[in-house]
Amino acid sequence: MTSAGDLVVFRPKRFALPMWAVLLGLVLRWSGRAIWWCLRHPVATGSAVVALWLFVEFGWSGLVVPLVLASTASAVWRWRDESSWWTWLAGPLLGSFRRVFVYRRVWREAMTLCRLADTYDHRPVLPQLLRVRSDQALDVLTVRMVRGQTPEQFQAVSANLAYAFGRRHVRVYSERPGDPPTRTGHAAWLLRFVDRVRYRDRPTLVYLAVVRTDALRTVVPPFDVPAVPDFTALPLARREDLRPWSLHLLATHVLVGGATRSGKGSVLWSLVRVLGGGIESGLVRLWVIDPKGGMEFALGRPMFARFVCKSFEAMADLLDEAVTVLRERQTRLAGTVRVHTPTEADPLVVVVVDEMAALTAYLQDVELRKRIASSLGLLLSQGAGVGVLVVAALQDPRKDVLPFRDLFPTRIALGLTEASQVDMVLGDGARARGALADQMPRWAKGVGYVILDGTPDPMRVRFSYVSDDDIRAMARQYPAPAHAADILAQVGRETAPEPARPPLPRKPSGPLLPESLRNLLDRDTGGEGR
């Protein structure tokens, strides 16, 4: 019996399972998980099965002999082709090992403390580590984001992630870093189909490139000079994954921003070097402006078709002549092609300007500064399509120093002095995406950030170092032709005359004013207005 105020508790009836049913459920549960793991890791499962079979059939010799043979084959493979060895054997094996024993151990803690974990339905939800692929210098982690996350959230905590994994640098890419390889041979069609699946766009994934060993600490030697330069892929630098980074020079302008002693000369001389074969053959004309009195480029004077280093008036004249070449080519190529193709008869003209601010901001002569700015504006806005390109370097990328900064499609950021300058050079948000050009160490001469083609993600590279002896050897081996400075002689001689066009017939029209108003005006003016 209960009285008023008594608490009545209702408890559901508990159903007690027999012990054999509990054990059976646990066995089925763990068996299912084991089968699923084997299906997800066929290589590890197959290797374990083969090793077990060899041990049962042949004992310890069945394990030792295949291991020795495999090690020998691996050593020979690495000796013959180390790049493919890392791609197909060492990289996947090392990545699998580091995924289990390095990143898995700290994954939950790192995601939680870096504020990348969330809670849904009272349960913690973490980004999922799908794969780790390693090479000589990097671990590339493929991560599936939590629903509702964006790559910008990972980019904002890239420094936290680096130190959480015990490293100093982590790059975050919204698309898979690296371009699909070029396939040739009989099975190229199949491999291209596989690459189309591997490199397809996956908006739910983000890629973390963890710098395990900083490959950019060592000086990069100069690249080989091709006999005929490929203007769509000029090798200038080494990437963090030890692959070369190539510049697409055709139909673009290049801006190099960096503080004093940051290595801007490495960028410019690396470009001059890979163009050496084209300079010697006449396929490329270099017009060089060195406002520092020739301290940077005078060593390579024989390679330049035009060289100005002392007179600002002469520098303005050179830029005006480049505009003249631009106008002549526009008239000649209009209606024929949209992008100029360099030939020895119609070469690529590259105007190299060191310390651009000396021409656009620090020049005392106002009229001369306006004249230079006018010529540069025309070259940057109209010269890319007709093969008159500008490659400029400067220390201060502010708008009042370089008002036409946005007209440079290709930009390179070396060591800078302020965080805001990174976005000025590479574009808004570049520093938040990992381009820490304002935090360069002292040894990082020629180390900078570039933007990958087709993506907004920055990449860290180191440009090759071209010594003074290398420059002297280049000047002797790849001099410009004797007639290289005579390109202006083509202007006027090859320009097609403008065709005469008859005037279009016009229908006669009546007076614009009413007759009464015209008579009133004529009377007031006495007929003088006619």
Short mmCIF file of C-alpha atoms in Angstrom, two decimals:
data_model
loop_
_atom_site.label_atom_id
_atom_site.label_comp_id
_atom_site.label_asym_id
_atom_site.label_seq_id
_atom_site.Cartn_x
_atom_site.Cartn_y
_atom_site.Cartn_z
CA MET A 1 0.00 0.00 0.00
CA THR A 2 1.12 3.56 -0.69
CA SER A 3 0.06 6.78 0.89
CA ALA A 4 0.14 10.39 -0.30
CA GLY A 5 3.72 11.58 -0.77
CA ASP A 6 5.23 8.15 -1.29
CA LEU A 7 7.53 7.78 -4.33
CA VAL A 8 6.54 5.05 -6.75
CA VAL A 9 9.40 3.72 -8.92
CA PHE A 10 8.66 1.71 -12.02
CA ARG A 11 11.55 -0.44 -13.31
CA PRO A 12 11.46 -2.25 -16.66
CA LYS A 13 11.88 -5.96 -16.45
CA ARG A 14 15.47 -6.96 -17.21
CA PHE A 15 16.08 -9.67 -19.76
CA ALA A 16 19.12 -11.72 -18.81
CA LEU A 17 20.98 -13.33 -21.72
CA PRO A 18 22.67 -16.66 -21.15
CA MET A 19 26.43 -16.60 -21.11
CA TRP A 20 26.77 -18.65 -24.31
CA ALA A 21 24.73 -16.03 -26.22
CA VAL A 22 26.92 -13.19 -24.94
CA LEU A 23 30.09 -15.02 -25.95
CA LEU A 24 28.65 -15.87 -29.36
CA GLY A 25 27.74 -12.22 -29.96
CA LEU A 26 31.24 -11.04 -29.02
CA VAL A 27 32.85 -13.64 -31.30
CA LEU A 28 30.64 -12.65 -34.24
CA ARG A 29 31.31 -8.96 -33.60
CA TRP A 30 35.08 -9.27 -33.52
CA SER A 31 35.10 -11.73 -36.42
CA GLY A 32 33.17 -9.24 -38.52
CA ARG A 33 35.65 -6.49 -37.65
CA ALA A 34 38.58 -8.77 -38.50
CA ILE A 35 37.08 -9.70 -41.88
CA TRP A 36 36.39 -6.03 -42.66
CA TRP A 37 39.98 -5.11 -41.74
CA CYS A 38 41.33 -7.86 -44.01
CA LEU A 39 39.19 -6.61 -46.89
CA ARG A 40 40.44 -3.06 -46.38
CA HIS A 41 44.09 -4.18 -46.17
CA PRO A 42 44.50 -6.88 -48.82
CA VAL A 43 48.27 -6.43 -49.14
CA ALA A 44 48.95 -6.90 -45.44
CA THR A 45 46.51 -9.80 -45.26
CA GLY A 46 48.00 -11.53 -48.29
CA SER A 47 51.55 -11.05 -47.01
CA ALA A 48 50.66 -12.53 -43.63
CA VAL A 49 48.96 -15.55 -45.26
CA VAL A 50 51.94 -16.19 -47.58
CA ALA A 51 54.42 -15.85 -44.70
CA LEU A 52 52.43 -18.28 -42.58
CA TRP A 53 52.23 -20.80 -45.44
CA LEU A 54 56.00 -20.55 -46.09
CA PHE A 55 56.76 -21.08 -42.42
CA VAL A 56 54.50 -24.12 -42.20
CA GLU A 57 55.88 -25.69 -45.39
CA PHE A 58 59.60 -24.83 -45.18
CA GLY A 59 60.27 -23.59 -41.67
CA TRP A 60 62.49 -20.62 -40.97
CA SER A 61 64.32 -20.97 -44.29
CA GLY A 62 61.00 -20.38 -46.05
CA LEU A 63 60.92 -16.91 -44.46
CA VAL A 64 64.61 -15.96 -44.62
CA VAL A 65 65.31 -16.85 -48.27
CA PRO A 66 62.39 -14.85 -49.77
CA LEU A 67 63.24 -11.93 -47.47
CA VAL A 68 66.86 -11.88 -48.70
CA LEU A 69 65.78 -12.12 -52.34
CA ALA A 70 63.23 -9.33 -51.89
CA SER A 71 65.82 -7.10 -50.18
CA THR A 72 68.29 -7.68 -52.99
CA ALA A 73 65.69 -6.90 -55.64
CA SER A 74 64.70 -3.76 -53.74
CA ALA A 75 68.31 -2.57 -53.51
CA VAL A 76 68.84 -3.09 -57.25
CA TRP A 77 65.57 -1.31 -58.03
CA ARG A 78 66.59 1.66 -55.90
CA TRP A 79 70.01 1.78 -57.52
CA ARG A 80 68.55 1.74 -61.03
CA ASP A 81 65.54 4.04 -60.53
CA GLU A 82 65.16 5.59 -57.08
CA SER A 83 62.20 7.75 -58.09
CA SER A 84 59.97 4.81 -59.10
CA TRP A 85 61.26 2.83 -56.09
CA TRP A 86 59.93 5.49 -53.74
CA THR A 87 56.70 5.82 -55.71
CA TRP A 88 55.73 2.16 -55.88
CA LEU A 89 57.52 0.40 -53.02
CA ALA A 90 59.22 2.43 -50.30
CA GLY A 91 56.65 5.23 -50.20
CA PRO A 92 53.57 3.05 -49.64
CA LEU A 93 55.38 0.78 -47.12
CA LEU A 94 56.80 3.68 -45.10
CA GLY A 95 53.44 5.46 -45.25
CA SER A 96 51.58 2.43 -43.92
CA PHE A 97 54.09 2.04 -41.10
CA ARG A 98 53.93 5.71 -40.09
CA ARG A 99 50.14 5.72 -40.34
CA VAL A 100 49.85 2.98 -37.72
CA PHE A 101 52.75 3.73 -35.39
CA VAL A 102 53.05 7.54 -35.64
CA TYR A 103 49.82 9.26 -36.62
CA ARG A 104 47.20 6.82 -35.32
CA ARG A 105 48.63 6.96 -31.80
CA VAL A 106 48.13 10.73 -31.45
CA TRP A 107 45.28 11.30 -33.94
CA ARG A 108 42.40 11.70 -31.49
CA GLU A 109 44.42 13.91 -29.16
CA ALA A 110 45.77 16.08 -32.01
CA MET A 111 42.37 16.59 -33.66
CA THR A 112 40.72 17.44 -30.34
CA LEU A 113 43.36 19.89 -29.10
CA CYS A 114 43.65 21.55 -32.52
CA ARG A 115 39.89 22.20 -32.42
CA LEU A 116 39.09 20.02 -35.43
CA ALA A 117 36.90 17.55 -33.52
CA ASP A 118 33.19 18.16 -33.03
CA THR A 119 30.24 16.63 -31.21
CA TYR A 120 27.14 15.21 -32.84
CA ASP A 121 24.32 13.43 -31.00
CA HIS A 122 26.37 13.56 -27.79
CA ARG A 123 29.22 11.68 -29.48
CA PRO A 124 32.65 12.99 -30.52
CA VAL A 125 33.17 13.15 -34.28
CA LEU A 126 36.75 13.24 -35.65
CA PRO A 127 38.22 13.76 -39.12
CA GLN A 128 39.14 10.36 -40.51
CA LEU A 129 42.72 9.52 -41.48
CA LEU A 130 42.38 7.51 -44.68
CA ARG A 131 45.89 7.15 -45.98
CA VAL A 132 49.51 8.19 -45.49
CA ARG A 133 51.92 8.26 -48.42
CA SER A 134 55.58 9.01 -47.76
CA ASP A 135 58.61 9.93 -49.81
CA GLN A 136 62.14 11.06 -49.00
CA ALA A 137 60.98 14.27 -47.30
CA LEU A 138 57.18 14.37 -46.86
CA ASP A 139 54.27 12.47 -45.37
CA VAL A 140 51.09 13.28 -47.29
CA LEU A 141 48.03 12.51 -45.14
CA THR A 142 44.68 12.05 -46.86
CA VAL A 143 41.97 13.11 -44.41
CA ARG A 144 38.20 12.93 -44.75
CA MET A 145 36.71 16.01 -43.14
CA VAL A 146 33.79 16.01 -40.76
CA ARG A 147 30.57 16.94 -42.51
CA GLY A 148 30.36 20.73 -42.43
CA GLN A 149 34.11 21.35 -42.23
CA THR A 150 36.13 23.24 -44.85
CA PRO A 151 39.84 23.14 -45.75
CA GLU A 152 40.18 26.68 -44.38
CA GLN A 153 39.68 25.32 -40.86
CA PHE A 154 42.68 23.02 -41.32
CA GLN A 155 44.73 25.82 -42.88
CA ALA A 156 44.03 28.07 -39.88
CA VAL A 157 45.62 25.54 -37.49
CA SER A 158 48.39 24.25 -39.77
CA ALA A 159 51.09 25.39 -37.31
CA ASN A 160 49.27 23.63 -34.45
CA LEU A 161 49.08 20.44 -36.50
CA ALA A 162 52.79 20.57 -37.31
CA TYR A 163 53.83 20.75 -33.68
CA ALA A 164 51.17 18.22 -32.67
CA PHE A 165 52.87 15.68 -34.95
CA GLY A 166 56.35 16.69 -33.79
CA ARG A 167 57.30 18.65 -36.92
CA ARG A 168 57.76 22.30 -37.84
CA HIS A 169 55.92 22.64 -41.15
CA VAL A 170 52.58 21.35 -42.44
CA ARG A 171 51.03 22.40 -45.76
CA VAL A 172 47.29 22.03 -46.23
CA TYR A 173 45.96 21.41 -49.76
CA SER A 174 42.31 21.42 -50.72
CA GLU A 175 43.13 19.43 -53.87
CA ARG A 176 45.58 16.60 -54.30
CA PRO A 177 49.10 18.07 -54.51
CA GLY A 178 50.95 17.15 -57.66
CA ASP A 179 49.92 16.77 -61.26
CA PRO A 180 48.96 13.50 -62.96
CA PRO A 181 51.97 11.87 -64.63
CA THR A 182 52.36 11.83 -68.39
CA ARG A 183 51.57 8.36 -69.70
CA THR A 184 53.09 6.84 -72.84
CA GLY A 185 53.24 3.35 -74.30
CA HIS A 186 50.74 0.63 -75.12
CA ALA A 187 48.95 0.74 -71.76
CA ALA A 188 48.82 4.55 -71.63
CA TRP A 189 45.05 4.62 -72.18
CA LEU A 190 44.48 2.37 -69.16
CA LEU A 191 46.90 4.31 -66.95
CA ARG A 192 45.28 7.61 -67.96
CA PHE A 193 41.91 6.22 -66.97
CA VAL A 194 43.35 5.18 -63.57
CA ASP A 195 44.88 8.65 -63.12
CA ARG A 196 41.53 10.23 -63.97
CA VAL A 197 40.02 8.33 -61.05
CA ARG A 198 42.96 8.91 -58.69
CA TYR A 199 43.20 12.65 -59.34
CA ARG A 200 39.50 13.46 -59.56
CA ASP A 201 38.09 16.25 -57.44
CA ARG A 202 37.04 15.10 -53.95
CA PRO A 203 35.48 17.98 -52.01
CA THR A 204 35.20 15.88 -48.83
CA LEU A 205 38.96 15.31 -48.59
CA VAL A 206 41.85 17.48 -47.48
CA TYR A 207 45.56 16.72 -47.80
CA LEU A 208 48.15 17.46 -45.10
CA ALA A 209 51.76 17.50 -46.30
CA VAL A 210 53.90 17.02 -43.17
CA VAL A 211 57.52 18.06 -43.78
CA ARG A 212 59.46 15.21 -42.19
CA THR A 213 62.89 16.26 -43.49
CA ASP A 214 63.45 19.80 -44.79
CA ALA A 215 64.88 19.07 -48.21
CA LEU A 216 65.30 22.78 -48.90
CA ARG A 217 68.16 23.25 -46.43
CA THR A 218 70.73 22.19 -49.01
CA VAL A 219 71.72 24.53 -51.82
CA VAL A 220 70.10 23.63 -55.15
CA PRO A 221 72.68 23.35 -57.98
CA PRO A 222 71.91 25.02 -61.32
CA PHE A 223 69.68 23.06 -63.66
CA ASP A 224 70.84 21.85 -67.05
CA VAL A 225 70.39 24.28 -69.93
CA PRO A 226 68.09 22.85 -72.61
CA ALA A 227 69.01 23.47 -76.23
CA VAL A 228 65.44 24.58 -76.92
CA PRO A 229 63.67 25.94 -73.82
CA ASP A 230 60.13 24.80 -73.13
CA PHE A 231 58.41 28.08 -72.25
CA THR A 232 55.55 26.22 -70.58
CA ALA A 233 57.85 24.35 -68.15
CA LEU A 234 61.14 26.04 -67.28
CA PRO A 235 62.80 24.24 -64.31
CA LEU A 236 63.86 26.87 -61.77
CA ALA A 237 63.54 25.40 -58.27
CA ARG A 238 63.26 22.29 -56.11
CA ARG A 239 60.04 21.51 -54.27
CA GLU A 240 59.74 20.11 -50.76
CA ASP A 241 59.08 16.66 -52.22
CA LEU A 242 62.41 16.88 -54.11
CA ARG A 243 60.73 17.24 -57.48
CA PRO A 244 61.60 20.21 -59.73
CA TRP A 245 59.24 23.17 -59.90
CA SER A 246 58.81 24.60 -63.38
CA LEU A 247 57.71 28.08 -64.40
CA HIS A 248 55.08 28.58 -67.11
CA LEU A 249 56.55 31.70 -68.77
CA LEU A 250 54.57 31.78 -72.01
CA ALA A 251 51.89 34.50 -72.08
CA THR A 252 52.43 35.68 -68.50
CA HIS A 253 54.29 38.27 -66.44
CA VAL A 254 56.29 37.37 -63.31
CA LEU A 255 56.62 39.37 -60.08
CA VAL A 256 59.28 38.41 -57.52
CA GLY A 257 58.87 39.96 -54.06
CA GLY A 258 61.47 39.65 -51.34
CA ALA A 259 63.41 41.62 -48.76
CA THR A 260 67.08 42.50 -49.06
CA ARG A 261 69.34 39.41 -49.23
CA SER A 262 66.38 37.06 -49.60
CA GLY A 263 67.61 35.59 -52.89
CA LYS A 264 65.82 37.48 -55.64
CA GLY A 265 68.96 37.11 -57.74
CA SER A 266 68.60 33.32 -57.54
CA VAL A 267 65.18 33.55 -59.19
CA LEU A 268 66.27 35.93 -61.94
CA TRP A 269 69.54 34.17 -62.77
CA SER A 270 67.87 30.74 -62.69
CA LEU A 271 65.44 32.05 -65.31
CA VAL A 272 68.25 33.54 -67.42
CA ARG A 273 70.15 30.25 -67.24
CA VAL A 274 67.35 27.98 -68.49
CA LEU A 275 66.72 30.45 -71.35
CA GLY A 276 70.40 30.24 -72.40
CA GLY A 277 69.81 27.89 -75.33
CA GLY A 278 67.06 30.13 -76.69
CA ILE A 279 69.23 33.23 -76.19
CA GLU A 280 72.07 31.75 -78.24
CA SER A 281 69.78 30.61 -81.06
CA GLY A 282 67.88 33.89 -81.20
CA LEU A 283 64.60 32.43 -79.95
CA VAL A 284 64.65 34.74 -76.89
CA ARG A 285 65.69 38.37 -76.49
CA LEU A 286 66.49 39.61 -72.99
CA TRP A 287 66.11 43.33 -72.37
CA VAL A 288 67.54 43.97 -68.92
CA ILE A 289 67.13 47.05 -66.71
CA ASP A 290 69.41 47.16 -63.66
CA PRO A 291 68.88 50.41 -61.69
CA LYS A 292 71.65 49.40 -59.27
CA GLY A 293 74.30 50.49 -61.76
CA GLY A 294 74.91 46.99 -63.09
CA MET A 295 75.88 45.43 -59.77
CA GLU A 296 73.49 42.50 -60.35
CA PHE A 297 73.45 41.84 -64.10
CA ALA A 298 76.64 43.29 -65.56
CA LEU A 299 78.38 39.89 -65.36
CA GLY A 300 75.95 38.45 -67.90
CA ARG A 301 76.06 41.37 -70.33
CA PRO A 302 76.91 39.24 -73.43
CA MET A 303 73.62 37.33 -73.02
CA PHE A 304 71.44 40.45 -73.19
CA ALA A 305 70.16 41.99 -76.39
CA ARG A 306 69.62 45.29 -74.54
CA PHE A 307 71.13 46.35 -71.23
CA VAL A 308 70.60 49.62 -69.33
CA CYS A 309 72.02 50.24 -65.88
CA LYS A 310 72.87 53.94 -65.36
CA SER A 311 70.58 56.39 -67.13
CA PHE A 312 66.91 56.49 -66.12
CA GLU A 313 66.21 58.28 -69.39
CA ALA A 314 67.65 55.29 -71.26
CA MET A 315 65.52 52.96 -69.14
CA ALA A 316 62.41 54.90 -70.13
CA ASP A 317 63.50 54.75 -73.78
CA LEU A 318 63.92 50.96 -73.56
CA LEU A 319 60.42 50.55 -72.16
CA ASP A 320 59.03 52.83 -74.88
CA GLU A 321 60.76 50.69 -77.51
CA ALA A 322 59.21 47.59 -75.96
CA VAL A 323 55.81 49.26 -76.36
CA THR A 324 56.69 49.94 -80.00
CA VAL A 325 57.41 46.24 -80.55
CA LEU A 326 54.11 45.45 -78.80
CA ARG A 327 52.14 47.76 -81.12
CA GLU A 328 53.84 46.38 -84.22
CA ARG A 329 53.02 42.80 -83.27
CA GLN A 330 49.44 43.66 -82.41
CA THR A 331 48.96 45.12 -85.90
CA ARG A 332 50.67 42.17 -87.59
CA LEU A 333 49.10 39.33 -85.57
CA ALA A 334 45.57 40.71 -85.14
CA GLY A 335 43.05 38.34 -86.70
CA THR A 336 45.70 35.63 -87.12
CA VAL A 337 46.49 34.20 -83.68
CA ARG A 338 45.55 35.03 -80.11
CA VAL A 339 48.88 34.02 -78.47
CA HIS A 340 52.27 34.72 -80.00
CA THR A 341 54.46 31.70 -80.78
CA PRO A 342 58.19 32.48 -80.44
CA THR A 343 60.38 31.83 -83.49
CA GLU A 344 63.88 32.91 -84.41
CA ALA A 345 62.39 35.38 -86.88
CA ASP A 346 59.88 36.64 -84.31
CA PRO A 347 61.49 35.97 -80.92
CA LEU A 348 60.14 36.18 -77.40
CA VAL A 349 61.07 39.50 -75.78
CA VAL A 350 61.56 39.30 -72.00
CA VAL A 351 62.01 42.62 -70.20
CA VAL A 352 63.79 41.93 -66.88
CA VAL A 353 63.58 44.75 -64.33
CA ASP A 354 65.53 44.50 -61.08
CA GLU A 355 64.40 46.75 -58.20
CA MET A 356 61.20 47.90 -59.89
CA ALA A 357 60.52 50.42 -57.10
CA ALA A 358 63.47 52.52 -58.30
CA LEU A 359 61.47 53.24 -61.47
CA THR A 360 57.94 53.52 -60.10
CA ALA A 361 58.30 55.16 -56.67
CA TYR A 362 61.78 56.45 -55.86
CA LEU A 363 62.60 58.26 -59.11
CA GLN A 364 62.78 62.02 -58.46
CA ASP A 365 61.83 63.16 -61.97
CA VAL A 366 58.03 63.15 -61.90
CA GLU A 367 57.57 63.39 -65.66
CA LEU A 368 60.02 60.56 -66.27
CA ARG A 369 58.32 58.44 -63.60
CA LYS A 370 54.92 58.97 -65.27
CA ARG A 371 56.39 58.03 -68.63
CA ILE A 372 57.84 54.81 -67.23
CA ALA A 373 54.59 53.96 -65.45
CA SER A 374 52.63 54.48 -68.67
CA SER A 375 54.90 52.13 -70.63
CA LEU A 376 54.86 49.48 -67.91
CA GLY A 377 51.08 49.65 -67.69
CA LEU A 378 50.76 49.00 -71.43
CA LEU A 379 53.28 46.15 -71.37
CA LEU A 380 51.63 44.43 -68.39
CA SER A 381 48.09 44.79 -69.70
CA GLN A 382 48.69 43.98 -73.38
CA GLY A 383 52.14 42.41 -73.82
CA ALA A 384 51.58 38.82 -72.68
CA GLY A 385 49.65 37.73 -75.75
CA VAL A 386 52.14 39.18 -78.25
CA GLY A 387 55.29 37.81 -76.62
CA VAL A 388 56.58 40.93 -74.84
CA LEU A 389 56.85 39.79 -71.22
CA VAL A 390 57.91 41.54 -68.02
CA VAL A 391 59.83 39.86 -65.18
CA ALA A 392 60.21 42.26 -62.25
CA ALA A 393 61.69 42.08 -58.76
CA LEU A 394 61.12 44.44 -55.85
CA GLN A 395 61.39 44.66 -52.07
CA ASP A 396 58.25 46.63 -51.13
CA PRO A 397 55.05 45.29 -52.74
CA ARG A 398 52.70 48.05 -51.53
CA LYS A 399 50.28 49.64 -53.99
CA ASP A 400 51.83 53.10 -53.72
CA VAL A 401 55.18 51.56 -54.71
CA LEU A 402 53.84 49.29 -57.48
CA PRO A 403 50.36 50.51 -58.48
CA PHE A 404 49.92 47.81 -61.20
CA ARG A 405 50.82 44.89 -58.92
CA ASP A 406 47.64 43.02 -59.85
CA LEU A 407 48.67 42.87 -63.53
CA PHE A 408 51.27 40.16 -62.77
CA PRO A 409 49.55 36.75 -63.14
CA THR A 410 52.56 34.78 -61.79
CA ARG A 411 54.00 35.78 -58.43
CA ILE A 412 56.82 34.50 -56.23
CA ALA A 413 57.24 35.46 -52.56
CA LEU A 414 60.68 35.09 -51.00
CA GLY A 415 61.52 36.20 -47.46
CA LEU A 416 59.41 39.25 -46.54
CA THR A 417 59.53 41.55 -43.53
CA GLU A 418 55.81 41.81 -42.69
CA ALA A 419 52.96 39.34 -42.59
CA SER A 420 50.70 41.66 -44.61
CA GLN A 421 53.21 41.69 -47.49
CA VAL A 422 52.63 37.97 -48.11
CA ASP A 423 49.06 38.60 -49.22
CA MET A 424 50.21 41.62 -51.24
CA VAL A 425 52.52 39.43 -53.31
CA LEU A 426 50.64 36.13 -53.53
CA GLY A 427 47.05 37.32 -53.14
CA ASP A 428 44.51 37.54 -50.34
CA GLY A 429 44.53 34.63 -47.93
CA ALA A 430 47.86 33.18 -49.08
CA ARG A 431 49.43 33.46 -45.65
CA ALA A 432 46.43 31.83 -43.98
CA ARG A 433 46.85 28.93 -46.43
CA GLY A 434 50.43 28.35 -45.26
CA ALA A 435 52.68 30.81 -47.12
CA LEU A 436 54.72 31.98 -44.13
CA ALA A 437 57.17 34.07 -46.14
CA ASP A 438 57.58 36.49 -43.23
CA GLN A 439 59.03 33.72 -41.03
CA MET A 440 61.96 32.67 -43.19
CA PRO A 441 65.07 31.54 -41.23
CA ARG A 442 68.44 33.09 -41.92
CA TRP A 443 69.71 30.20 -44.02
CA ALA A 444 66.72 30.36 -46.40
CA LYS A 445 68.31 32.35 -49.23
CA GLY A 446 66.35 31.66 -52.39
CA VAL A 447 63.56 29.85 -50.52
CA GLY A 448 60.10 31.13 -51.32
CA TYR A 449 56.48 30.33 -51.95
CA VAL A 450 54.73 29.92 -55.27
CA ILE A 451 51.12 29.29 -56.15
CA LEU A 452 50.39 25.95 -57.79
CA ASP A 453 48.85 26.14 -61.24
CA GLY A 454 45.08 25.93 -61.13
CA THR A 455 44.80 25.96 -57.32
CA PRO A 456 45.06 28.67 -54.64
CA ASP A 457 47.40 26.54 -52.52
CA PRO A 458 50.97 27.83 -51.97
CA MET A 459 54.01 25.57 -52.24
CA ARG A 460 57.45 26.08 -50.69
CA VAL A 461 60.39 25.83 -53.09
CA ARG A 462 64.09 26.71 -53.25
CA PHE A 463 65.53 28.27 -56.39
CA SER A 464 68.86 27.16 -57.78
CA TYR A 465 71.98 29.09 -56.84
CA VAL A 466 73.93 30.42 -59.83
CA SER A 467 77.39 31.53 -58.74
CA ASP A 468 79.50 34.26 -60.34
CA ASP A 469 81.64 31.64 -62.07
CA ASP A 470 78.50 30.01 -63.47
CA ILE A 471 77.35 33.40 -64.80
CA ARG A 472 80.70 34.04 -66.51
CA ALA A 473 80.59 30.58 -68.08
CA MET A 474 77.01 31.18 -69.26
CA ALA A 475 77.97 34.53 -70.78
CA ARG A 476 80.76 32.84 -72.78
CA GLN A 477 78.70 29.83 -73.84
CA TYR A 478 75.31 31.44 -74.59
CA PRO A 479 75.94 34.94 -75.98
CA ALA A 480 73.13 36.76 -77.76
CA PRO A 481 73.47 36.97 -81.57
CA ALA A 482 75.16 40.06 -82.95
CA HIS A 483 71.91 41.24 -84.56
CA ALA A 484 69.83 40.67 -81.39
CA ALA A 485 69.50 44.38 -80.64
CA ASP A 486 68.15 45.06 -84.13
CA ILE A 487 64.65 43.75 -83.42
CA LEU A 488 63.27 47.28 -83.72
CA ALA A 489 64.29 47.30 -87.37
CA GLN A 490 61.34 45.00 -88.02
CA VAL A 491 58.92 47.68 -86.90
CA GLY A 492 57.57 49.47 -89.95
CA ARG A 493 59.14 46.99 -92.37
CA GLU A 494 56.90 44.03 -91.56
CA THR A 495 53.80 45.91 -90.46
CA ALA A 496 50.98 45.46 -92.94
CA PRO A 497 49.39 48.75 -94.06
CA GLU A 498 45.96 49.53 -92.74
CA PRO A 499 43.43 48.75 -95.52
CA ALA A 500 41.42 51.63 -96.91
CA ARG A 501 37.77 51.39 -95.95
CA PRO A 502 35.09 53.33 -97.85
CA PRO A 503 32.79 55.44 -95.67
CA LEU A 504 29.51 53.80 -94.80
CA PRO A 505 26.43 55.33 -96.46
CA ARG A 506 24.32 57.40 -94.12
CA LYS A 507 20.69 58.20 -94.59
CA PRO A 508 19.90 61.94 -94.69
CA SER A 509 18.22 63.13 -91.55
CA GLY A 510 16.18 66.22 -90.87
CA PRO A 511 17.13 69.13 -88.61
CA LEU A 512 17.48 68.39 -84.96
CA LEU A 513 15.60 71.58 -83.94
CA PRO A 514 12.06 72.55 -84.90
CA GLU A 515 11.78 75.11 -87.74
CA SER A 516 10.19 77.76 -85.49
CA LEU A 517 13.04 77.55 -82.96
CA ARG A 518 15.67 77.73 -85.71
CA ASN A 519 14.05 80.89 -87.14
CA LEU A 520 14.00 82.45 -83.66
CA LEU A 521 17.70 81.71 -83.13
CA ASP A 522 18.62 83.03 -86.58
CA ARG A 523 16.75 86.27 -85.91
CA ASP A 524 18.49 86.79 -82.56
CA THR A 525 21.98 86.10 -83.96
CA GLY A 526 21.43 87.81 -87.28
CA GLY A 527 22.21 84.60 -89.19
CA GLU A 528 25.81 84.39 -87.88
CA GLY A 529 25.32 80.98 -86.32
CA ARG A 530 24.96 79.21 -89.64
#
